[in-house]
């Protein structure tokens, strides 16, 4: 069988699972009784909030660094790894690099919340804050790679990254093989694309649903345009879903276009309501990007009655001040 153009296959996802075994948590899939009753459906929550870094990004970052060591040897990473991130990926790279004995430098824009910056620094990585967008931060990454010989660990646009995130899909199929819908936040496409590559390879009839912000939805705008486009980044409760996909995107644009069946955009008010609902029903404090699946169900009144639904709760990187803002916006 030929390798897909995006470079992500079921075999590469199984290889990723082998590499990251023992480095990440096999996150729980729990049935929410309250949400299931509310929507007359079986609602399952995939708790990537249980990862050591609090988000799914650890899977992809660990897989890529481990794969590079496996392929090229540890000495090739002696000058360190680097990336730009809205927070969760930076923390994941810092953690994975520390566990694997590799130095890390994380570049962040000034929009990244202070709690995420502190979390990265606590893991021993060097943090450089540059500009007002992910694109600005990536300019510094490019310099570190070109001038200082560091190795880029991209947030999403790489087959090893997407394959690492795809291990979530394997776990979903093993824990609940008869799912009807999997609902995933959509930004750069590594999470949705990786999960989709896994579940569609085994059960192509599963409806893979992507959820984006109402503004700044770079992947969705690119899919509509038929090619990667630039979209202005906006401040949002779902800040982890912000940022562009790169005009030279080589993996995730094609991957998402192949596997995603349905797409919704959600408003800030809907995200805020979903964040509060998850805290009230499940006693879990999650970031806005983790709540967009529930936001889509509520805002768009999705017809899911009698279906089995998996919502990927992607991360818990949120400060109490941000949650207070969400609660006020929701009027609760």
mmCIF file of C-alpha atoms in Angstrom:
data_model
loop_
_atom_site.group_PDB
_atom_site.id
_atom_site.type_symbol
_atom_site.label_atom_id
_atom_site.label_comp_id
_atom_site.label_asym_id
_atom_site.label_seq_id
_atom_site.Cartn_x
_atom_site.Cartn_y
_atom_site.Cartn_z
ATOM 1 C CA UNK A 1 0.000 0.000 0.000
ATOM 2 C CA UNK A 2 1.394 3.423 -0.931
ATOM 3 C CA UNK A 3 2.165 5.999 1.742
ATOM 4 C CA UNK A 4 -0.564 8.690 1.927
ATOM 5 C CA UNK A 5 0.429 12.170 0.759
ATOM 6 C CA UNK A 6 0.191 13.511 4.307
ATOM 7 C CA UNK A 7 2.433 10.756 5.654
ATOM 8 C CA UNK A 8 0.087 9.518 8.404
ATOM 9 C CA UNK A 9 -1.104 5.912 8.312
ATOM 10 C CA UNK A 10 -2.546 3.406 10.750
ATOM 11 C CA UNK A 11 0.864 1.726 10.831
ATOM 12 C CA UNK A 12 2.607 4.989 11.769
ATOM 13 C CA UNK A 13 0.094 5.523 14.577
ATOM 14 C CA UNK A 14 0.822 2.067 15.981
ATOM 15 C CA UNK A 15 4.553 2.891 15.771
ATOM 16 C CA UNK A 16 3.844 6.070 17.708
ATOM 17 C CA UNK A 17 2.064 4.116 20.405
ATOM 18 C CA UNK A 18 5.108 1.866 20.777
ATOM 19 C CA UNK A 19 7.445 4.870 21.117
ATOM 20 C CA UNK A 20 5.407 6.803 23.660
ATOM 21 C CA UNK A 21 4.475 3.832 25.848
ATOM 22 C CA UNK A 22 5.426 4.636 29.426
ATOM 23 C CA UNK A 23 5.897 8.333 28.664
ATOM 24 C CA UNK A 24 2.231 9.372 28.445
ATOM 25 C CA UNK A 25 -1.006 8.380 30.165
ATOM 26 C CA UNK A 26 -3.559 6.151 28.479
ATOM 27 C CA UNK A 27 -6.288 8.633 29.257
ATOM 28 C CA UNK A 28 -9.670 7.496 30.599
ATOM 29 C CA UNK A 29 -12.845 7.467 28.529
ATOM 30 C CA UNK A 30 -15.754 8.069 30.893
ATOM 31 C CA UNK A 31 -19.487 8.185 30.286
ATOM 32 C CA UNK A 32 -21.125 11.378 31.526
ATOM 33 C CA UNK A 33 -24.434 10.396 33.064
ATOM 34 C CA UNK A 34 -25.692 13.978 33.352
ATOM 35 C CA UNK A 35 -24.805 14.978 29.779
ATOM 36 C CA UNK A 36 -26.103 11.669 28.439
ATOM 37 C CA UNK A 37 -29.441 12.244 30.133
ATOM 38 C CA UNK A 38 -29.573 15.872 28.978
ATOM 39 C CA UNK A 39 -29.066 15.024 25.308
ATOM 40 C CA UNK A 40 -30.737 11.577 25.245
ATOM 41 C CA UNK A 41 -27.462 10.099 23.987
ATOM 42 C CA UNK A 42 -24.422 8.270 25.301
ATOM 43 C CA UNK A 43 -21.846 11.024 25.863
ATOM 44 C CA UNK A 44 -18.301 9.862 26.531
ATOM 45 C CA UNK A 45 -15.469 12.174 27.582
ATOM 46 C CA UNK A 46 -11.878 11.408 26.556
ATOM 47 C CA UNK A 47 -9.855 12.952 29.372
ATOM 48 C CA UNK A 48 -6.601 14.173 27.849
ATOM 49 C CA UNK A 49 -6.608 16.518 30.834
ATOM 50 C CA UNK A 50 -5.069 13.568 32.709
ATOM 51 C CA UNK A 51 -1.763 13.781 30.808
ATOM 52 C CA UNK A 52 1.248 14.826 32.936
ATOM 53 C CA UNK A 53 1.270 18.188 31.139
ATOM 54 C CA UNK A 54 -2.505 18.510 31.217
ATOM 55 C CA UNK A 55 -3.102 18.208 27.463
ATOM 56 C CA UNK A 56 -2.966 15.851 24.475
ATOM 57 C CA UNK A 57 0.068 17.593 22.950
ATOM 58 C CA UNK A 58 2.420 15.384 24.957
ATOM 59 C CA UNK A 59 1.676 12.453 22.657
ATOM 60 C CA UNK A 60 2.884 14.105 19.455
ATOM 61 C CA UNK A 61 5.884 15.846 20.990
ATOM 62 C CA UNK A 62 7.098 12.667 22.674
ATOM 63 C CA UNK A 63 6.655 10.648 19.502
ATOM 64 C CA UNK A 64 8.622 13.082 17.346
ATOM 65 C CA UNK A 65 11.565 13.514 19.720
ATOM 66 C CA UNK A 66 11.730 9.761 20.323
ATOM 67 C CA UNK A 67 11.505 9.073 16.584
ATOM 68 C CA UNK A 68 14.356 11.491 15.843
ATOM 69 C CA UNK A 69 16.554 9.838 18.479
ATOM 70 C CA UNK A 70 15.588 6.417 17.145
ATOM 71 C CA UNK A 71 16.376 7.385 13.546
ATOM 72 C CA UNK A 72 19.392 9.691 13.864
ATOM 73 C CA UNK A 73 20.862 9.130 17.308
ATOM 74 C CA UNK A 74 20.814 11.343 20.388
ATOM 75 C CA UNK A 75 23.816 13.458 19.333
ATOM 76 C CA UNK A 76 21.809 15.060 16.514
ATOM 77 C CA UNK A 77 19.694 16.824 19.168
ATOM 78 C CA UNK A 78 22.624 18.032 21.280
ATOM 79 C CA UNK A 79 21.901 21.679 20.441
ATOM 80 C CA UNK A 80 18.338 21.254 21.566
ATOM 81 C CA UNK A 81 14.820 21.310 20.217
ATOM 82 C CA UNK A 82 12.608 24.340 19.750
ATOM 83 C CA UNK A 83 9.065 25.256 18.858
ATOM 84 C CA UNK A 84 6.474 28.034 18.940
ATOM 85 C CA UNK A 85 3.277 27.339 20.817
ATOM 86 C CA UNK A 86 0.119 28.816 22.286
ATOM 87 C CA UNK A 87 1.093 26.980 25.444
ATOM 88 C CA UNK A 88 0.161 23.304 25.533
ATOM 89 C CA UNK A 89 2.577 22.188 22.820
ATOM 90 C CA UNK A 90 5.389 24.201 24.369
ATOM 91 C CA UNK A 91 4.782 22.562 27.720
ATOM 92 C CA UNK A 92 4.644 19.166 26.030
ATOM 93 C CA UNK A 93 7.947 19.701 24.203
ATOM 94 C CA UNK A 94 9.560 20.918 27.433
ATOM 95 C CA UNK A 95 8.338 17.857 29.331
ATOM 96 C CA UNK A 96 9.172 15.326 26.619
ATOM 97 C CA UNK A 97 12.610 16.840 26.032
ATOM 98 C CA UNK A 98 13.369 16.748 29.744
ATOM 99 C CA UNK A 99 12.309 13.098 30.016
ATOM 100 C CA UNK A 100 14.393 12.177 26.962
ATOM 101 C CA UNK A 101 17.451 14.199 27.994
ATOM 102 C CA UNK A 102 17.282 16.934 25.353
ATOM 103 C CA UNK A 103 17.471 20.750 25.939
ATOM 104 C CA UNK A 104 14.454 22.775 24.807
ATOM 105 C CA UNK A 105 13.738 26.433 23.925
ATOM 106 C CA UNK A 106 10.086 27.476 23.585
ATOM 107 C CA UNK A 107 9.053 30.626 21.701
ATOM 108 C CA UNK A 108 5.738 32.231 22.680
ATOM 109 C CA UNK A 109 3.763 35.276 21.588
ATOM 110 C CA UNK A 110 2.676 37.872 24.122
ATOM 111 C CA UNK A 111 -0.939 36.603 23.857
ATOM 112 C CA UNK A 112 -0.122 33.337 25.623
ATOM 113 C CA UNK A 113 -1.583 33.374 29.170
ATOM 114 C CA UNK A 114 0.901 33.781 32.021
ATOM 115 C CA UNK A 115 -0.074 30.482 33.648
ATOM 116 C CA UNK A 116 1.008 28.570 30.535
ATOM 117 C CA UNK A 117 4.333 30.417 30.386
ATOM 118 C CA UNK A 118 5.036 29.593 34.026
ATOM 119 C CA UNK A 119 4.176 25.944 33.480
ATOM 120 C CA UNK A 120 6.708 25.684 30.634
ATOM 121 C CA UNK A 121 9.466 27.394 32.605
ATOM 122 C CA UNK A 122 8.843 25.069 35.548
ATOM 123 C CA UNK A 123 9.791 22.142 33.309
ATOM 124 C CA UNK A 124 13.272 23.562 32.769
ATOM 125 C CA UNK A 125 12.879 24.892 29.231
ATOM 126 C CA UNK A 126 14.091 28.303 28.098
ATOM 127 C CA UNK A 127 11.175 30.590 27.144
ATOM 128 C CA UNK A 128 11.470 33.420 24.600
ATOM 129 C CA UNK A 129 8.471 35.748 24.158
ATOM 130 C CA UNK A 130 8.296 37.311 20.695
ATOM 131 C CA UNK A 131 5.643 39.465 19.001
ATOM 132 C CA UNK A 132 1.864 39.256 19.097
ATOM 133 C CA UNK A 133 1.072 36.097 17.153
ATOM 134 C CA UNK A 134 2.193 32.547 16.604
ATOM 135 C CA UNK A 135 3.666 33.648 13.286
ATOM 136 C CA UNK A 136 5.893 36.159 15.088
ATOM 137 C CA UNK A 137 7.064 33.482 17.490
ATOM 138 C CA UNK A 138 7.855 31.161 14.595
ATOM 139 C CA UNK A 139 10.212 33.749 13.104
ATOM 140 C CA UNK A 140 12.373 33.335 16.191
ATOM 141 C CA UNK A 141 12.099 29.555 15.879
ATOM 142 C CA UNK A 142 13.336 29.795 12.296
ATOM 143 C CA UNK A 143 16.333 31.813 13.481
ATOM 144 C CA UNK A 144 17.158 29.291 16.205
ATOM 145 C CA UNK A 145 17.026 26.464 13.677
ATOM 146 C CA UNK A 146 19.012 28.305 10.993
ATOM 147 C CA UNK A 147 21.602 30.096 13.121
ATOM 148 C CA UNK A 148 21.919 27.958 16.245
ATOM 149 C CA UNK A 149 21.304 24.488 14.851
ATOM 150 C CA UNK A 150 18.293 23.593 16.971
ATOM 151 C CA UNK A 151 15.720 21.058 15.764
ATOM 152 C CA UNK A 152 12.135 22.162 15.187
ATOM 153 C CA UNK A 153 9.349 20.217 16.876
ATOM 154 C CA UNK A 154 6.306 21.719 15.097
ATOM 155 C CA UNK A 155 3.004 22.089 16.968
ATOM 156 C CA UNK A 156 0.979 20.112 14.427
ATOM 157 C CA UNK A 157 2.241 20.040 10.840
ATOM 158 C CA UNK A 158 4.332 16.890 10.870
ATOM 159 C CA UNK A 159 3.467 13.207 10.312
ATOM 160 C CA UNK A 160 5.168 12.169 13.571
ATOM 161 C CA UNK A 161 3.199 14.791 15.533
ATOM 162 C CA UNK A 162 -0.139 13.816 13.981
ATOM 163 C CA UNK A 163 0.591 10.110 14.437
ATOM 164 C CA UNK A 164 1.284 10.710 18.117
ATOM 165 C CA UNK A 165 -2.058 12.448 18.537
ATOM 166 C CA UNK A 166 -3.637 9.622 16.545
ATOM 167 C CA UNK A 167 -2.963 7.221 19.410
ATOM 168 C CA UNK A 168 -6.028 8.809 21.023
ATOM 169 C CA UNK A 169 -8.062 7.326 18.186
ATOM 170 C CA UNK A 170 -6.712 3.850 18.873
ATOM 171 C CA UNK A 171 -7.735 4.159 22.502
ATOM 172 C CA UNK A 172 -11.214 5.406 21.591
ATOM 173 C CA UNK A 173 -11.789 2.392 19.344
ATOM 174 C CA UNK A 174 -10.540 -0.030 21.975
ATOM 175 C CA UNK A 175 -12.579 1.462 24.821
ATOM 176 C CA UNK A 176 -15.790 2.148 22.863
ATOM 177 C CA UNK A 177 -15.667 0.422 19.456
ATOM 178 C CA UNK A 178 -19.252 1.286 18.479
ATOM 179 C CA UNK A 179 -19.000 5.077 18.591
ATOM 180 C CA UNK A 180 -21.169 6.990 16.126
ATOM 181 C CA UNK A 181 -19.520 10.426 16.368
ATOM 182 C CA UNK A 182 -16.136 11.697 17.527
ATOM 183 C CA UNK A 183 -16.094 15.465 18.135
ATOM 184 C CA UNK A 184 -12.718 17.195 18.220
ATOM 185 C CA UNK A 185 -11.506 20.778 18.394
ATOM 186 C CA UNK A 186 -9.929 21.921 15.123
ATOM 187 C CA UNK A 187 -6.980 24.268 14.879
ATOM 188 C CA UNK A 188 -3.780 23.223 13.135
ATOM 189 C CA UNK A 189 -5.239 19.784 12.483
ATOM 190 C CA UNK A 190 -2.785 17.509 14.259
ATOM 191 C CA UNK A 191 -5.322 16.330 16.831
ATOM 192 C CA UNK A 192 -8.336 15.924 14.565
ATOM 193 C CA UNK A 193 -6.234 14.621 11.680
ATOM 194 C CA UNK A 194 -4.402 12.057 13.764
ATOM 195 C CA UNK A 195 -7.551 10.801 15.478
ATOM 196 C CA UNK A 196 -9.308 10.696 12.123
ATOM 197 C CA UNK A 197 -6.515 8.694 10.492
ATOM 198 C CA UNK A 198 -6.871 6.098 13.239
ATOM 199 C CA UNK A 199 -10.640 5.784 13.507
ATOM 200 C CA UNK A 200 -11.351 6.061 9.776
ATOM 201 C CA UNK A 201 -8.838 3.300 9.002
ATOM 202 C CA UNK A 202 -10.784 0.904 11.218
ATOM 203 C CA UNK A 203 -14.348 2.245 11.138
ATOM 204 C CA UNK A 204 -14.820 4.659 8.227
ATOM 205 C CA UNK A 205 -18.519 5.059 9.052
ATOM 206 C CA UNK A 206 -17.720 7.053 12.223
ATOM 207 C CA UNK A 207 -18.698 10.705 11.781
ATOM 208 C CA UNK A 208 -15.631 12.816 12.582
ATOM 209 C CA UNK A 209 -16.726 16.303 13.609
ATOM 210 C CA UNK A 210 -14.377 19.282 13.806
ATOM 211 C CA UNK A 211 -15.162 22.378 15.857
ATOM 212 C CA UNK A 212 -13.475 25.752 15.322
ATOM 213 C CA UNK A 213 -13.668 29.228 16.784
ATOM 214 C CA UNK A 214 -16.190 31.613 15.232
ATOM 215 C CA UNK A 215 -13.290 33.921 14.307
ATOM 216 C CA UNK A 216 -9.702 33.098 13.419
ATOM 217 C CA UNK A 217 -10.519 29.569 12.216
ATOM 218 C CA UNK A 218 -7.459 29.188 10.000
ATOM 219 C CA UNK A 219 -7.891 25.537 9.047
ATOM 220 C CA UNK A 220 -11.570 25.928 8.206
ATOM 221 C CA UNK A 221 -10.957 29.072 6.153
ATOM 222 C CA UNK A 222 -8.158 27.247 4.337
ATOM 223 C CA UNK A 223 -10.374 24.267 3.571
ATOM 224 C CA UNK A 224 -13.032 26.603 2.209
ATOM 225 C CA UNK A 225 -10.430 28.353 0.049
ATOM 226 C CA UNK A 226 -8.946 25.076 -1.180
ATOM 227 C CA UNK A 227 -5.448 25.943 0.008
ATOM 228 C CA UNK A 228 -3.740 27.245 3.157
ATOM 229 C CA UNK A 229 -4.531 30.920 3.784
ATOM 230 C CA UNK A 230 -3.581 33.463 6.417
ATOM 231 C CA UNK A 231 -6.231 34.367 8.979
ATOM 232 C CA UNK A 232 -5.917 37.070 11.637
ATOM 233 C CA UNK A 233 -5.438 35.656 15.109
ATOM 234 C CA UNK A 234 -7.940 36.835 17.734
ATOM 235 C CA UNK A 235 -8.053 36.637 21.497
ATOM 236 C CA UNK A 236 -10.423 33.883 22.613
ATOM 237 C CA UNK A 237 -11.382 31.666 25.521
ATOM 238 C CA UNK A 238 -10.340 28.890 23.139
ATOM 239 C CA UNK A 239 -6.848 30.363 22.706
ATOM 240 C CA UNK A 240 -5.349 26.912 22.055
ATOM 241 C CA UNK A 241 -7.329 26.838 18.811
ATOM 242 C CA UNK A 242 -5.762 30.082 17.584
ATOM 243 C CA UNK A 243 -2.902 30.571 15.132
ATOM 244 C CA UNK A 244 -2.385 29.850 11.463
ATOM 245 C CA UNK A 245 -1.730 26.545 9.727
ATOM 246 C CA UNK A 246 1.217 27.775 7.661
ATOM 247 C CA UNK A 247 1.069 28.680 3.989
ATOM 248 C CA UNK A 248 3.548 25.865 3.316
ATOM 249 C CA UNK A 249 1.498 23.301 5.262
ATOM 250 C CA UNK A 250 2.677 19.864 4.138
ATOM 251 C CA UNK A 251 0.727 17.418 6.294
ATOM 252 C CA UNK A 252 -2.330 18.440 8.270
ATOM 253 C CA UNK A 253 -4.236 20.416 5.624
ATOM 254 C CA UNK A 254 -4.399 17.338 3.386
ATOM 255 C CA UNK A 255 -5.039 15.056 6.364
ATOM 256 C CA UNK A 256 -7.974 17.064 7.737
ATOM 257 C CA UNK A 257 -9.457 17.443 4.267
ATOM 258 C CA UNK A 258 -9.358 13.651 3.938
ATOM 259 C CA UNK A 259 -10.812 12.578 7.290
ATOM 260 C CA UNK A 260 -13.177 15.295 8.578
ATOM 261 C CA UNK A 261 -16.863 14.721 7.814
ATOM 262 C CA UNK A 262 -18.613 17.646 9.511
ATOM 263 C CA UNK A 263 -17.594 21.043 10.822
ATOM 264 C CA UNK A 264 -19.069 23.665 13.163
ATOM 265 C CA UNK A 265 -17.923 27.043 14.428
ATOM 266 C CA UNK A 266 -18.804 28.126 17.951
ATOM 267 C CA UNK A 267 -19.154 31.535 19.558
ATOM 268 C CA UNK A 268 -17.375 32.811 22.652
ATOM 269 C CA UNK A 269 -20.628 32.663 24.607
ATOM 270 C CA UNK A 270 -21.128 29.023 23.635
ATOM 271 C CA UNK A 271 -17.575 28.166 24.703
ATOM 272 C CA UNK A 272 -18.096 29.959 28.002
ATOM 273 C CA UNK A 273 -21.360 28.095 28.664
ATOM 274 C CA UNK A 274 -19.738 24.754 27.865
ATOM 275 C CA UNK A 275 -16.805 25.432 30.189
ATOM 276 C CA UNK A 276 -19.193 26.207 33.037
ATOM 277 C CA UNK A 277 -21.344 23.176 32.205
ATOM 278 C CA UNK A 278 -18.339 20.831 32.337
ATOM 279 C CA UNK A 279 -17.320 22.207 35.712
ATOM 280 C CA UNK A 280 -20.846 21.915 37.074
ATOM 281 C CA UNK A 281 -21.632 18.458 35.676
ATOM 282 C CA UNK A 282 -18.238 16.744 35.805
ATOM 283 C CA UNK A 283 -16.372 18.856 38.390
ATOM 284 C CA UNK A 284 -13.598 19.413 35.817
ATOM 285 C CA UNK A 285 -11.947 22.736 35.047
ATOM 286 C CA UNK A 286 -11.026 22.688 31.354
ATOM 287 C CA UNK A 287 -9.690 25.255 28.911
ATOM 288 C CA UNK A 288 -11.942 26.699 26.246
ATOM 289 C CA UNK A 289 -10.489 24.569 23.453
ATOM 290 C CA UNK A 290 -11.443 21.450 25.404
ATOM 291 C CA UNK A 291 -15.053 22.564 25.725
ATOM 292 C CA UNK A 292 -15.815 23.294 22.065
ATOM 293 C CA UNK A 293 -17.309 19.841 21.419
ATOM 294 C CA UNK A 294 -19.971 20.400 24.045
ATOM 295 C CA UNK A 295 -20.331 23.994 22.824
ATOM 296 C CA UNK A 296 -21.136 22.719 19.332
ATOM 297 C CA UNK A 297 -23.758 20.298 20.631
ATOM 298 C CA UNK A 298 -25.436 23.058 22.654
ATOM 299 C CA UNK A 299 -25.160 25.970 20.221
ATOM 300 C CA UNK A 300 -26.088 24.058 17.073
ATOM 301 C CA UNK A 301 -28.626 21.724 18.702
ATOM 302 C CA UNK A 302 -26.991 18.695 17.107
ATOM 303 C CA UNK A 303 -29.241 15.731 16.353
ATOM 304 C CA UNK A 304 -27.412 13.130 18.432
ATOM 305 C CA UNK A 305 -30.306 11.455 20.224
ATOM 306 C CA UNK A 306 -29.706 7.744 20.657
ATOM 307 C CA UNK A 307 -26.110 8.019 19.406
ATOM 308 C CA UNK A 308 -22.773 7.284 21.040
ATOM 309 C CA UNK A 309 -20.625 10.396 21.097
ATOM 310 C CA UNK A 310 -17.014 10.904 22.165
ATOM 311 C CA UNK A 311 -15.920 14.420 23.115
ATOM 312 C CA UNK A 312 -12.165 14.919 23.335
ATOM 313 C CA UNK A 313 -11.418 17.106 26.367
ATOM 314 C CA UNK A 314 -8.066 18.200 25.043
ATOM 315 C CA UNK A 315 -6.530 20.118 27.940
ATOM 316 C CA UNK A 316 -6.827 21.862 31.293
ATOM 317 C CA UNK A 317 -4.386 24.736 30.747
ATOM 318 C CA UNK A 318 -6.571 27.477 32.196
ATOM 319 C CA UNK A 319 -6.158 29.999 34.981
ATOM 320 C CA UNK A 320 -8.917 30.855 37.430
ATOM 321 C CA UNK A 321 -9.064 34.414 36.085
ATOM 322 C CA UNK A 322 -9.841 33.067 32.615
ATOM 323 C CA UNK A 323 -12.542 30.814 33.992
ATOM 324 C CA UNK A 324 -14.026 33.744 35.889
ATOM 325 C CA UNK A 325 -14.180 35.624 32.573
ATOM 326 C CA UNK A 326 -15.971 32.660 31.021
ATOM 327 C CA UNK A 327 -18.428 32.467 33.884
ATOM 328 C CA UNK A 328 -19.241 36.191 33.562
ATOM 329 C CA UNK A 329 -19.656 35.898 29.798
ATOM 330 C CA UNK A 330 -22.030 32.977 30.330
ATOM 331 C CA UNK A 331 -23.955 35.034 32.873
ATOM 332 C CA UNK A 332 -23.626 32.338 35.526
#
